[in-house]
mmCIF file of C-alpha atoms in Angstrom:
data_model
loop_
_atom_site.group_PDB
_atom_site.id
_atom_site.type_symbol
_atom_site.label_atom_id
_atom_site.label_comp_id
_atom_site.label_asym_id
_atom_site.label_seq_id
_atom_site.Cartn_x
_atom_site.Cartn_y
_atom_site.Cartn_z
ATOM 1 C CA MET Y 951 -14.543 17.769 8.927
ATOM 2 C CA LYS Y 952 -13.463 14.525 6.716
ATOM 3 C CA ARG Y 953 -10.770 13.038 7.338
ATOM 4 C CA VAL Y 954 -8.082 12.375 4.583
ATOM 5 C CA ALA Y 955 -5.937 9.449 3.532
ATOM 6 C CA LEU Y 956 -2.428 9.671 2.458
ATOM 7 C CA ILE Y 957 -1.905 6.203 -0.382
ATOM 8 C CA THR Y 958 1.183 5.968 -2.163
ATOM 9 C CA GLY Y 959 1.193 5.078 -5.726
ATOM 10 C CA GLY Y 960 -2.529 5.350 -5.744
ATOM 11 C CA SER Y 961 -3.198 6.576 -9.103
ATOM 12 C CA ARG Y 962 -3.439 2.974 -10.836
ATOM 13 C CA GLY Y 963 -3.147 -0.840 -10.138
ATOM 14 C CA ILE Y 964 -4.125 -1.525 -6.561
ATOM 15 C CA GLY Y 965 -3.304 1.714 -4.948
ATOM 16 C CA TYR Y 966 -5.952 3.028 -7.574
ATOM 17 C CA GLY Y 967 -8.401 0.091 -5.795
ATOM 18 C CA CYS Y 968 -7.776 1.619 -2.361
ATOM 19 C CA ALA Y 969 -8.106 5.159 -3.391
ATOM 20 C CA GLU Y 970 -11.566 4.349 -4.686
ATOM 21 C CA HIS Y 971 -12.755 2.946 -1.766
ATOM 22 C CA LEU Y 972 -12.008 5.478 0.401
ATOM 23 C CA ALA Y 973 -12.866 7.633 -1.693
ATOM 24 C CA ARG Y 974 -16.535 6.151 -1.467
ATOM 25 C CA ALA Y 975 -15.827 5.859 2.552
ATOM 26 C CA GLY Y 976 -16.108 9.496 2.723
ATOM 27 C CA PHE Y 977 -12.564 10.186 3.046
ATOM 28 C CA ASP Y 978 -10.379 13.148 1.183
ATOM 29 C CA LEU Y 979 -7.116 11.916 -0.650
ATOM 30 C CA ALA Y 980 -3.481 12.472 -1.780
ATOM 31 C CA ILE Y 981 -2.557 10.509 -4.020
ATOM 32 C CA ASN Y 982 1.160 9.829 -4.845
ATOM 33 C CA GLY Y 983 2.674 8.973 -7.778
ATOM 34 C CA VAL Y 984 6.170 8.991 -9.954
ATOM 35 C CA ARG Y 985 4.261 9.945 -13.046
ATOM 36 C CA ALA Y 986 3.443 13.345 -13.698
ATOM 37 C CA GLU Y 987 0.543 14.674 -12.694
ATOM 38 C CA PRO Y 988 -1.294 15.036 -16.419
ATOM 39 C CA ASP Y 989 -0.712 11.289 -16.739
ATOM 40 C CA ALA Y 990 -2.856 10.433 -13.975
ATOM 41 C CA ALA Y 991 -5.077 13.118 -14.310
ATOM 42 C CA ALA Y 992 -7.496 10.447 -15.594
ATOM 43 C CA ALA Y 993 -7.296 8.497 -12.676
ATOM 44 C CA LEU Y 994 -7.681 11.318 -10.391
ATOM 45 C CA ASP Y 995 -10.462 13.170 -12.076
ATOM 46 C CA ALA Y 996 -12.328 9.645 -11.613
ATOM 47 C CA LEU Y 997 -12.036 9.828 -7.460
ATOM 48 C CA ARG Y 998 -12.821 13.222 -7.746
ATOM 49 C CA GLN Y 999 -16.319 12.090 -9.444
ATOM 50 C CA LEU Y 1000 -17.090 9.996 -6.369
ATOM 51 C CA GLY Y 1001 -16.886 13.242 -3.595
ATOM 52 C CA ALA Y 1002 -13.597 13.301 -2.641
ATOM 53 C CA LYS Y 1003 -11.291 16.311 -2.299
ATOM 54 C CA VAL Y 1004 -7.981 14.907 -4.243
ATOM 55 C CA VAL Y 1005 -4.773 16.359 -4.218
ATOM 56 C CA TYR Y 1006 -1.755 14.959 -6.167
ATOM 57 C CA CYS Y 1007 1.557 14.354 -4.527
ATOM 58 C CA ARG Y 1008 4.285 13.628 -6.821
ATOM 59 C CA GLY Y 1009 7.101 11.728 -5.784
ATOM 60 C CA ASP Y 1010 9.508 8.853 -5.308
ATOM 61 C CA VAL Y 1011 9.241 7.314 -2.072
ATOM 62 C CA SER Y 1012 13.208 5.771 -2.441
ATOM 63 C CA LYS Y 1013 14.347 9.509 -1.800
ATOM 64 C CA ALA Y 1014 14.460 11.335 1.456
ATOM 65 C CA ALA Y 1015 13.172 14.609 -0.046
ATOM 66 C CA ASP Y 1016 10.443 13.752 -1.872
ATOM 67 C CA ARG Y 1017 9.276 11.675 0.885
ATOM 68 C CA SER Y 1018 9.180 14.861 2.580
ATOM 69 C CA ALA Y 1019 7.780 16.955 0.153
ATOM 70 C CA VAL Y 1020 4.895 14.286 -0.337
ATOM 71 C CA LEU Y 1021 3.984 14.772 3.484
ATOM 72 C CA GLN Y 1022 4.682 18.423 3.333
ATOM 73 C CA ARG Y 1023 2.005 19.060 0.311
ATOM 74 C CA VAL Y 1024 -0.751 17.070 2.917
ATOM 75 C CA ARG Y 1025 -0.025 19.267 5.409
ATOM 76 C CA GLU Y 1026 -0.697 22.332 3.110
ATOM 77 C CA GLN Y 1027 -3.355 21.283 1.008
ATOM 78 C CA PHE Y 1028 -5.344 19.811 4.312
ATOM 79 C CA GLY Y 1029 -3.654 20.424 7.289
ATOM 80 C CA ARG Y 1030 -3.793 16.799 8.740
ATOM 81 C CA LEU Y 1031 -3.352 13.154 8.070
ATOM 82 C CA ASN Y 1032 -5.712 10.161 9.369
ATOM 83 C CA VAL Y 1033 -5.160 7.039 7.265
ATOM 84 C CA TYR Y 1034 -1.760 6.504 5.491
ATOM 85 C CA VAL Y 1035 -1.859 3.690 3.114
ATOM 86 C CA GLY Y 1036 1.486 2.237 1.720
ATOM 87 C CA ASN Y 1037 1.173 0.814 -1.368
ATOM 88 C CA ALA Y 1038 3.806 1.815 -3.306
ATOM 89 C CA GLY Y 1039 6.302 -0.535 -5.028
ATOM 90 C CA VAL Y 1040 8.035 -1.824 -8.261
ATOM 91 C CA ALA Y 1041 8.738 -4.868 -9.411
ATOM 92 C CA PRO Y 1042 12.505 -6.427 -11.261
ATOM 93 C CA LYS Y 1043 12.952 -4.751 -14.507
ATOM 94 C CA VAL Y 1044 14.275 -8.014 -15.225
ATOM 95 C CA ARG Y 1045 12.908 -11.477 -13.352
ATOM 96 C CA ALA Y 1046 16.204 -12.997 -13.090
ATOM 97 C CA ASP Y 1047 17.242 -16.438 -11.397
ATOM 98 C CA VAL Y 1048 18.198 -15.706 -7.014
ATOM 99 C CA LEU Y 1049 21.783 -16.784 -8.331
ATOM 100 C CA GLU Y 1050 21.736 -13.791 -10.139
ATOM 101 C CA THR Y 1051 20.184 -11.071 -9.103
ATOM 102 C CA THR Y 1052 21.998 -8.389 -9.289
ATOM 103 C CA GLU Y 1053 22.747 -4.840 -6.994
ATOM 104 C CA GLU Y 1054 21.165 -2.517 -9.620
ATOM 105 C CA SER Y 1055 18.261 -4.563 -9.500
ATOM 106 C CA TRP Y 1056 18.217 -5.335 -6.196
ATOM 107 C CA ASP Y 1057 18.664 -1.520 -4.971
ATOM 108 C CA HIS Y 1058 15.874 -0.440 -7.383
ATOM 109 C CA VAL Y 1059 13.350 -3.001 -5.942
ATOM 110 C CA VAL Y 1060 14.183 -2.734 -2.073
ATOM 111 C CA GLY Y 1061 15.107 0.844 -2.324
ATOM 112 C CA ALA Y 1062 11.464 1.578 -3.384
ATOM 113 C CA ASN Y 1063 9.863 -1.211 -1.919
ATOM 114 C CA LEU Y 1064 11.430 -1.606 1.465
ATOM 115 C CA LYS Y 1065 13.490 1.474 2.356
ATOM 116 C CA GLY Y 1066 10.587 3.645 1.058
ATOM 117 C CA GLY Y 1067 7.820 2.253 2.769
ATOM 118 C CA PHE Y 1068 9.761 1.845 5.858
ATOM 119 C CA PHE Y 1069 10.559 5.390 6.084
ATOM 120 C CA MET Y 1070 7.708 7.220 4.655
ATOM 121 C CA ALA Y 1071 5.540 4.509 7.099
ATOM 122 C CA GLN Y 1072 7.781 6.477 10.256
ATOM 123 C CA ALA Y 1073 7.324 10.095 8.922
ATOM 124 C CA ALA Y 1074 3.155 8.765 8.568
ATOM 125 C CA ALA Y 1075 3.609 7.352 11.898
ATOM 126 C CA LYS Y 1076 5.740 10.271 13.365
ATOM 127 C CA TRP Y 1077 2.710 12.814 12.384
ATOM 128 C CA LEU Y 1078 -0.278 10.222 13.080
ATOM 129 C CA VAL Y 1079 1.215 10.009 16.906
ATOM 130 C CA GLU Y 1080 1.776 14.039 17.203
ATOM 131 C CA GLN Y 1081 -1.980 14.753 16.290
ATOM 132 C CA LYS Y 1082 -3.350 11.646 18.421
ATOM 133 C CA LEU Y 1083 -1.186 13.871 21.215
ATOM 134 C CA ALA Y 1084 -2.971 17.387 20.604
ATOM 135 C CA ASP Y 1085 -6.072 15.893 20.351
ATOM 136 C CA LEU Y 1086 -6.992 12.360 22.689
ATOM 137 C CA LYS Y 1087 -10.840 12.248 22.241
ATOM 138 C CA ASN Y 1088 -11.198 12.749 19.018
ATOM 139 C CA PHE Y 1089 -8.410 12.223 16.965
ATOM 140 C CA SER Y 1090 -8.161 8.664 14.778
ATOM 141 C CA GLY Y 1091 -6.243 7.468 12.648
ATOM 142 C CA CYS Y 1092 -4.281 4.145 11.499
ATOM 143 C CA ILE Y 1093 -1.729 3.091 8.953
ATOM 144 C CA ILE Y 1094 -1.978 0.490 6.341
ATOM 145 C CA ILE Y 1095 0.760 -1.892 5.008
ATOM 146 C CA VAL Y 1096 0.241 -3.036 1.741
ATOM 147 C CA SER Y 1097 2.843 -6.437 0.738
ATOM 148 C CA SER Y 1098 2.638 -9.621 -1.289
ATOM 149 C CA ILE Y 1099 1.952 -13.051 -0.123
ATOM 150 C CA SER Y 1100 5.933 -12.861 -1.288
ATOM 151 C CA ALA Y 1101 6.501 -12.077 1.827
ATOM 152 C CA THR Y 1102 6.754 -15.487 2.356
ATOM 153 C CA VAL Y 1103 5.677 -17.317 -0.985
ATOM 154 C CA VAL Y 1104 8.933 -18.076 -2.855
ATOM 155 C CA SER Y 1105 9.964 -17.199 -6.291
ATOM 156 C CA THR Y 1106 13.425 -17.623 -7.242
ATOM 157 C CA ASN Y 1107 13.029 -15.585 -10.217
ATOM 158 C CA ARG Y 1108 12.513 -12.752 -8.368
ATOM 159 C CA GLY Y 1109 14.033 -13.138 -5.305
ATOM 160 C CA GLU Y 1110 14.838 -9.579 -4.285
ATOM 161 C CA TYR Y 1111 10.758 -8.496 -4.167
ATOM 162 C CA CYS Y 1112 10.473 -11.729 -1.949
ATOM 163 C CA VAL Y 1113 12.540 -9.784 0.182
ATOM 164 C CA SER Y 1114 11.338 -6.490 0.121
ATOM 165 C CA LYS Y 1115 7.933 -8.008 0.876
ATOM 166 C CA ALA Y 1116 8.743 -9.700 3.603
ATOM 167 C CA GLY Y 1117 10.755 -6.883 5.075
ATOM 168 C CA LEU Y 1118 7.382 -4.759 5.105
ATOM 169 C CA ALA Y 1119 5.442 -7.276 6.774
ATOM 170 C CA MET Y 1120 7.989 -6.637 9.260
ATOM 171 C CA VAL Y 1121 7.487 -2.967 8.712
ATOM 172 C CA ALA Y 1122 4.193 -3.464 9.971
ATOM 173 C CA ALA Y 1123 5.012 -4.931 13.567
ATOM 174 C CA LEU Y 1124 6.676 -3.001 14.374
ATOM 175 C CA LEU Y 1125 5.258 0.267 14.119
ATOM 176 C CA ALA Y 1126 2.267 -1.673 15.492
ATOM 177 C CA ALA Y 1127 3.783 -2.640 18.218
ATOM 178 C CA ARG Y 1128 5.032 0.992 18.655
ATOM 179 C CA LEU Y 1129 1.970 2.696 18.036
ATOM 180 C CA GLY Y 1130 -0.350 0.651 20.208
ATOM 181 C CA GLU Y 1131 -0.113 2.914 22.993
ATOM 182 C CA HIS Y 1132 -0.715 5.680 21.145
ATOM 183 C CA ASP Y 1133 -4.389 3.517 20.278
ATOM 184 C CA LEU Y 1134 -2.965 4.296 16.525
ATOM 185 C CA PRO Y 1135 -3.953 0.832 14.466
ATOM 186 C CA VAL Y 1136 -1.089 -0.655 12.044
ATOM 187 C CA TYR Y 1137 -2.690 -3.241 9.734
ATOM 188 C CA GLU Y 1138 -0.784 -5.366 6.875
ATOM 189 C CA VAL Y 1139 -2.550 -6.310 3.347
ATOM 190 C CA ARG Y 1140 -1.222 -8.974 1.905
ATOM 191 C CA PRO Y 1141 -2.837 -9.668 -2.104
ATOM 192 C CA GLY Y 1142 -2.298 -12.541 -3.400
ATOM 193 C CA VAL Y 1143 -2.091 -12.739 -6.976
ATOM 194 C CA ILE Y 1144 -3.823 -9.547 -8.285
ATOM 195 C CA LYS Y 1145 -4.614 -8.292 -12.186
ATOM 196 C CA THR Y 1146 -3.069 -5.188 -12.860
ATOM 197 C CA ASP Y 1147 -0.116 -3.722 -15.510
ATOM 198 C CA MET Y 1148 2.549 -5.244 -12.683
ATOM 199 C CA THR Y 1149 1.304 -8.650 -13.638
ATOM 200 C CA SER Y 1150 0.128 -8.053 -17.047
ATOM 201 C CA ALA Y 1151 3.605 -9.895 -18.262
ATOM 202 C CA VAL Y 1152 2.580 -13.063 -16.937
ATOM 203 C CA THR Y 1153 -0.881 -13.261 -17.232
ATOM 204 C CA SER Y 1154 -1.020 -16.299 -19.409
ATOM 205 C CA LYS Y 1155 0.849 -18.309 -16.655
ATOM 206 C CA TYR Y 1156 -1.471 -17.299 -14.065
ATOM 207 C CA ASP Y 1157 -4.127 -17.948 -16.385
ATOM 208 C CA LYS Y 1158 -3.124 -21.364 -16.302
ATOM 209 C CA LEU Y 1159 -2.126 -21.742 -13.148
ATOM 210 C CA LEU Y 1160 -5.683 -20.335 -11.561
ATOM 211 C CA ALA Y 1161 -8.073 -22.517 -13.915
ATOM 212 C CA ALA Y 1162 -5.807 -25.351 -12.422
ATOM 213 C CA GLY Y 1163 -7.028 -24.071 -8.506
ATOM 214 C CA LEU Y 1164 -3.955 -22.649 -7.589
ATOM 215 C CA ALA Y 1165 -5.996 -20.347 -5.472
ATOM 216 C CA VAL Y 1166 -9.212 -22.093 -3.521
ATOM 217 C CA THR Y 1167 -11.522 -19.097 -5.753
ATOM 218 C CA ARG Y 1168 -9.837 -19.790 -9.163
ATOM 219 C CA ARG Y 1169 -10.046 -15.956 -10.760
ATOM 220 C CA TRP Y 1170 -7.632 -12.931 -10.222
ATOM 221 C CA GLY Y 1171 -7.652 -10.894 -7.487
ATOM 222 C CA THR Y 1172 -8.596 -7.473 -8.726
ATOM 223 C CA PRO Y 1173 -7.583 -4.147 -7.128
ATOM 224 C CA ASP Y 1174 -10.985 -3.500 -5.886
ATOM 225 C CA ASP Y 1175 -11.070 -7.311 -3.446
ATOM 226 C CA VAL Y 1176 -7.825 -5.086 -2.091
ATOM 227 C CA GLY Y 1177 -9.670 -1.433 -1.850
ATOM 228 C CA ARG Y 1178 -12.471 -3.315 -0.150
ATOM 229 C CA ALA Y 1179 -10.373 -4.832 2.466
ATOM 230 C CA ALA Y 1180 -8.483 -1.376 3.269
ATOM 231 C CA ALA Y 1181 -11.658 0.488 2.971
ATOM 232 C CA ALA Y 1182 -12.803 -1.515 5.739
ATOM 233 C CA LEU Y 1183 -9.646 -0.365 7.679
ATOM 234 C CA ALA Y 1184 -9.894 2.471 7.197
ATOM 235 C CA ARG Y 1185 -12.950 3.168 8.432
ATOM 236 C CA GLY Y 1186 -11.978 0.931 11.980
ATOM 237 C CA ASP Y 1187 -14.445 -1.757 11.524
ATOM 238 C CA PHE Y 1188 -11.590 -3.491 13.196
ATOM 239 C CA PRO Y 1189 -10.083 -1.050 15.722
ATOM 240 C CA TYR Y 1190 -9.030 -4.410 17.784
ATOM 241 C CA SER Y 1191 -6.797 -6.132 15.406
ATOM 242 C CA THR Y 1192 -3.680 -4.256 14.746
ATOM 243 C CA GLY Y 1193 -0.708 -6.107 14.171
ATOM 244 C CA SER Y 1194 -3.571 -8.305 11.925
ATOM 245 C CA VAL Y 1195 -2.266 -9.444 8.389
ATOM 246 C CA ILE Y 1196 -5.285 -9.305 6.256
ATOM 247 C CA MET Y 1197 -5.088 -11.969 3.318
ATOM 248 C CA VAL Y 1198 -6.241 -11.270 -0.361
ATOM 249 C CA ASP Y 1199 -5.575 -13.615 -1.613
ATOM 250 C CA GLY Y 1200 -8.431 -15.765 -2.451
ATOM 251 C CA GLY Y 1201 -7.167 -18.739 0.036
ATOM 252 C CA LEU Y 1202 -3.926 -19.151 -2.533
ATOM 253 C CA ILE Y 1203 -1.741 -20.122 0.538
ATOM 254 C CA MET Y 1204 -4.243 -22.292 2.586
ATOM 255 C CA PRO Y 1205 -2.480 -25.215 2.631
ATOM 256 C CA ARG Y 1206 -4.329 -27.901 1.056
ATOM 257 C CA LEU Y 1207 -4.130 -31.641 0.034
#
Protein backbone atom coordinates (compact mmCIF):
# COMPACT_ATOMS: atom_id res chain seq x y z
CA MET A 1 0.00 0.00 0.00
CA LYS A 2 1.43 3.36 -1.05
CA ARG A 3 1.98 6.05 1.55
CA VAL A 4 -0.12 9.20 1.33
CA ALA A 5 1.03 12.81 1.59
CA LEU A 6 -1.14 15.88 2.05
CA ILE A 7 0.43 19.06 0.70
CA THR A 8 -1.25 22.39 1.38
CA GLY A 9 -0.78 24.91 -1.40
CA GLY A 10 0.39 21.98 -3.49
CA SER A 11 -0.83 22.85 -6.96
CA ARG A 12 1.78 25.48 -7.78
CA GLY A 13 5.06 27.05 -6.69
CA ILE A 14 6.98 25.46 -3.84
CA GLY A 15 4.07 23.20 -2.96
CA TYR A 16 4.00 21.77 -6.46
CA GLY A 17 7.76 21.20 -6.34
CA CYS A 18 7.21 19.17 -3.17
CA ALA A 19 4.29 17.29 -4.73
CA GLU A 20 6.29 16.42 -7.82
CA HIS A 21 9.16 14.91 -5.87
CA LEU A 22 6.87 13.06 -3.48
CA ALA A 23 5.07 11.55 -6.46
CA ARG A 24 8.42 10.46 -7.86
CA ALA A 25 9.22 8.96 -4.44
CA GLY A 26 6.15 6.75 -4.65
CA PHE A 27 3.56 8.67 -2.64
CA ASP A 28 -0.10 9.12 -3.46
CA LEU A 29 -1.10 12.74 -3.05
CA ALA A 30 -3.82 14.88 -1.53
CA ILE A 31 -3.32 18.36 -2.95
CA ASN A 32 -4.90 21.31 -1.16
CA GLY A 33 -5.42 24.69 -2.75
CA VAL A 34 -7.86 27.58 -2.85
CA ARG A 35 -8.39 27.56 -6.62
CA ALA A 36 -11.30 25.77 -8.25
CA GLU A 37 -10.25 22.29 -9.33
CA PRO A 38 -10.43 23.02 -13.09
CA ASP A 39 -7.89 25.81 -12.60
CA ALA A 40 -5.47 23.33 -11.02
CA ALA A 41 -6.23 20.53 -13.49
CA ALA A 42 -3.00 20.79 -15.49
CA ALA A 43 -0.85 20.49 -12.37
CA LEU A 44 -2.91 17.60 -11.02
CA ASP A 45 -2.73 15.74 -14.34
CA ALA A 46 1.04 16.21 -14.48
CA LEU A 47 1.35 14.63 -11.03
CA ARG A 48 -0.81 11.70 -12.12
CA GLN A 49 1.54 11.16 -15.05
CA LEU A 50 4.23 10.43 -12.46
CA GLY A 51 2.22 7.45 -11.19
CA ALA A 52 0.50 8.98 -8.17
CA LYS A 53 -3.16 8.81 -7.31
CA VAL A 54 -4.01 12.47 -6.88
CA VAL A 55 -7.02 13.92 -5.07
CA TYR A 56 -7.70 17.64 -4.98
CA CYS A 57 -8.90 19.03 -1.65
CA ARG A 58 -10.05 22.59 -2.16
CA GLY A 59 -10.07 24.75 0.94
CA ASP A 60 -8.75 27.85 2.68
CA VAL A 61 -6.57 26.71 5.60
CA SER A 62 -7.33 29.93 7.49
CA LYS A 63 -10.92 28.70 7.94
CA ALA A 64 -11.78 25.95 10.43
CA ALA A 65 -14.57 24.46 8.33
CA ASP A 66 -12.30 24.23 5.30
CA ARG A 67 -9.53 22.57 7.28
CA SER A 68 -11.96 19.93 8.52
CA ALA A 69 -13.31 19.39 5.01
CA VAL A 70 -9.83 18.91 3.59
CA LEU A 71 -8.90 16.24 6.12
CA GLN A 72 -12.29 14.55 5.76
CA ARG A 73 -11.74 14.28 2.00
CA VAL A 74 -8.34 12.68 2.60
CA ARG A 75 -9.95 10.17 4.99
CA GLU A 76 -12.68 9.35 2.48
CA GLN A 77 -10.37 9.00 -0.51
CA PHE A 78 -7.37 7.30 1.11
CA GLY A 79 -8.27 6.31 4.65
CA ARG A 80 -4.77 7.18 5.83
CA LEU A 81 -2.15 9.92 6.00
CA ASN A 82 1.59 9.46 6.37
CA VAL A 83 3.13 12.81 5.55
CA TYR A 84 1.77 16.30 6.07
CA VAL A 85 3.53 19.12 4.20
CA GLY A 86 2.36 22.49 5.54
CA ASN A 87 3.20 24.84 2.70
CA ALA A 88 0.14 27.04 2.05
CA GLY A 89 0.83 30.70 2.44
CA VAL A 90 0.25 34.19 1.12
CA ALA A 91 2.27 37.37 0.81
CA PRO A 92 0.99 40.84 1.69
CA LYS A 93 -1.19 42.25 -1.07
CA VAL A 94 0.76 45.49 -0.73
CA ARG A 95 4.29 45.74 0.64
CA ALA A 96 4.25 48.50 3.24
CA ASP A 97 6.67 49.91 5.80
CA VAL A 98 6.31 48.15 9.14
CA LEU A 99 5.14 51.44 10.63
CA GLU A 100 2.25 51.40 8.15
CA THR A 101 1.18 47.74 8.38
CA THR A 102 -2.60 47.55 8.52
CA GLU A 103 -4.72 45.19 10.59
CA GLU A 104 -6.38 44.04 7.39
CA SER A 105 -3.06 42.94 5.91
CA TRP A 106 -2.00 41.39 9.22
CA ASP A 107 -5.18 39.34 9.44
CA HIS A 108 -4.86 38.22 5.81
CA VAL A 109 -1.23 37.10 6.06
CA VAL A 110 -1.06 35.83 9.63
CA GLY A 111 -4.45 34.17 9.28
CA ALA A 112 -3.37 32.09 6.31
CA ASN A 113 0.29 31.51 7.12
CA LEU A 114 0.34 31.14 10.90
CA LYS A 115 -3.17 30.52 12.17
CA GLY A 116 -4.00 28.23 9.28
CA GLY A 117 -0.56 26.65 9.37
CA PHE A 118 -0.79 25.92 13.09
CA PHE A 119 -4.27 24.45 13.18
CA MET A 120 -3.87 22.44 9.98
CA ALA A 121 -0.65 20.92 11.32
CA GLN A 122 -2.31 20.30 14.68
CA ALA A 123 -5.15 18.37 13.05
CA ALA A 124 -2.77 16.38 10.88
CA ALA A 125 -0.61 15.62 13.92
CA LYS A 126 -3.59 14.22 15.84
CA TRP A 127 -4.39 11.90 12.94
CA LEU A 128 -0.78 10.74 12.67
CA VAL A 129 -0.69 9.96 16.39
CA GLU A 130 -4.00 8.09 16.11
CA GLN A 131 -2.59 5.91 13.33
CA LYS A 132 0.71 5.36 15.13
CA LEU A 133 -1.03 4.19 18.30
CA ALA A 134 -3.13 1.79 16.25
CA ASP A 135 -0.11 0.24 14.52
CA LEU A 136 3.08 0.96 16.45
CA LYS A 137 5.32 -1.38 14.48
CA ASN A 138 4.31 -0.62 10.94
CA PHE A 139 3.05 2.95 10.73
CA SER A 140 5.52 5.65 9.74
CA GLY A 141 4.83 9.31 9.24
CA CYS A 142 6.21 12.81 9.58
CA ILE A 143 5.35 16.48 9.37
CA ILE A 144 7.19 18.98 7.19
CA ILE A 145 6.58 22.67 7.81
CA VAL A 146 7.66 24.94 4.97
CA SER A 147 8.56 28.33 6.39
CA SER A 148 11.04 30.85 4.95
CA ILE A 149 14.32 32.59 5.66
CA SER A 150 11.95 35.41 6.63
CA ALA A 151 11.60 33.58 9.94
CA THR A 152 14.87 35.27 10.89
CA VAL A 153 15.77 37.64 8.02
CA VAL A 154 14.10 41.03 8.47
CA SER A 155 12.16 42.71 5.66
CA THR A 156 10.74 45.95 7.03
CA ASN A 157 8.33 46.30 4.09
CA ARG A 158 6.50 43.05 4.89
CA GLY A 159 6.60 42.71 8.63
CA GLU A 160 3.43 40.66 8.86
CA TYR A 161 4.94 38.04 6.56
CA CYS A 162 8.13 37.82 8.64
CA VAL A 163 6.13 37.45 11.86
CA SER A 164 4.03 34.68 10.33
CA LYS A 165 7.09 32.73 9.26
CA ALA A 166 8.85 33.22 12.59
CA GLY A 167 5.73 31.83 14.21
CA LEU A 168 5.72 28.82 11.89
CA ALA A 169 9.27 28.04 12.94
CA MET A 170 8.03 27.73 16.51
CA VAL A 171 5.08 25.61 15.38
CA ALA A 172 7.55 23.13 13.90
CA ALA A 173 9.64 23.09 17.07
CA LEU A 174 6.60 22.64 19.31
CA LEU A 175 5.27 19.74 17.28
CA ALA A 176 8.68 18.11 17.11
CA ALA A 177 8.92 18.19 20.90
CA ARG A 178 5.35 16.95 21.36
CA LEU A 179 5.43 14.12 18.82
CA GLY A 180 8.82 12.77 19.81
CA GLU A 181 7.27 10.24 22.19
CA HIS A 182 5.38 8.79 19.23
CA ASP A 183 8.46 8.57 16.99
CA LEU A 184 6.89 10.98 14.51
CA PRO A 185 9.55 13.41 13.32
CA VAL A 186 8.77 17.02 12.48
CA TYR A 187 11.00 19.13 10.27
CA GLU A 188 11.12 22.73 9.17
CA VAL A 189 12.21 23.47 5.62
CA ARG A 190 13.31 27.08 5.26
CA PRO A 191 13.55 28.24 1.62
CA GLY A 192 15.43 31.31 0.55
CA VAL A 193 14.74 33.39 -2.55
CA ILE A 194 12.67 31.04 -4.68
CA LYS A 195 11.40 31.79 -8.19
CA THR A 196 7.60 31.47 -7.97
CA ASP A 197 4.47 33.50 -8.68
CA MET A 198 4.88 35.05 -5.23
CA THR A 199 8.26 36.54 -6.12
CA SER A 200 7.45 37.55 -9.71
CA ALA A 201 6.90 41.20 -8.75
CA VAL A 202 10.46 41.49 -7.38
CA THR A 203 12.28 39.53 -10.10
CA SER A 204 14.40 42.45 -11.26
CA LYS A 205 15.46 43.30 -7.70
CA TYR A 206 16.61 39.80 -6.87
CA ASP A 207 18.19 39.19 -10.28
CA LYS A 208 20.62 41.99 -9.42
CA LEU A 209 21.13 41.00 -5.78
CA LEU A 210 21.77 37.34 -6.59
CA ALA A 211 24.19 38.23 -9.37
CA ALA A 212 26.03 40.42 -6.86
CA GLY A 213 26.41 37.58 -4.36
CA LEU A 214 23.37 37.83 -2.08
CA ALA A 215 23.53 34.03 -1.81
CA VAL A 216 26.66 31.88 -1.99
CA THR A 217 25.06 29.98 -4.87
CA ARG A 218 24.49 32.82 -7.31
CA ARG A 219 21.12 31.90 -8.70
CA TRP A 220 17.47 31.83 -7.80
CA GLY A 221 16.25 28.87 -5.83
CA THR A 222 13.53 26.81 -7.48
CA PRO A 223 10.54 24.78 -6.29
CA ASP A 224 12.51 21.77 -7.45
CA ASP A 225 15.25 22.57 -4.92
CA VAL A 226 12.71 22.63 -2.09
CA GLY A 227 10.92 19.54 -3.38
CA ARG A 228 14.12 17.49 -3.30
CA ALA A 229 14.59 18.34 0.38
CA ALA A 230 10.97 17.56 1.22
CA ALA A 231 11.12 14.19 -0.53
CA ALA A 232 14.24 13.16 1.37
CA LEU A 233 12.52 13.97 4.65
CA ALA A 234 9.27 12.28 3.64
CA ARG A 235 11.07 9.11 2.56
CA GLY A 236 12.52 8.83 6.05
CA ASP A 237 16.13 9.51 5.12
CA PHE A 238 16.62 11.58 8.30
CA PRO A 239 14.80 9.67 11.06
CA TYR A 240 17.04 10.98 13.87
CA SER A 241 16.82 14.65 12.90
CA THR A 242 13.44 15.70 14.26
CA GLY A 243 13.26 19.39 15.07
CA SER A 244 15.89 20.22 12.48
CA VAL A 245 15.73 23.27 10.25
CA ILE A 246 16.66 22.37 6.67
CA MET A 247 17.97 25.42 4.86
CA VAL A 248 17.28 25.62 1.12
CA ASP A 249 18.67 29.08 0.55
CA GLY A 250 21.88 28.71 -1.46
CA GLY A 251 23.87 29.82 1.57
CA LEU A 252 22.10 33.18 1.74
CA ILE A 253 22.08 33.45 5.53
CA MET A 254 25.62 32.17 5.97
CA PRO A 255 27.67 34.84 7.80
CA ARG A 256 30.37 36.13 5.45
CA LEU A 257 33.05 38.79 5.50
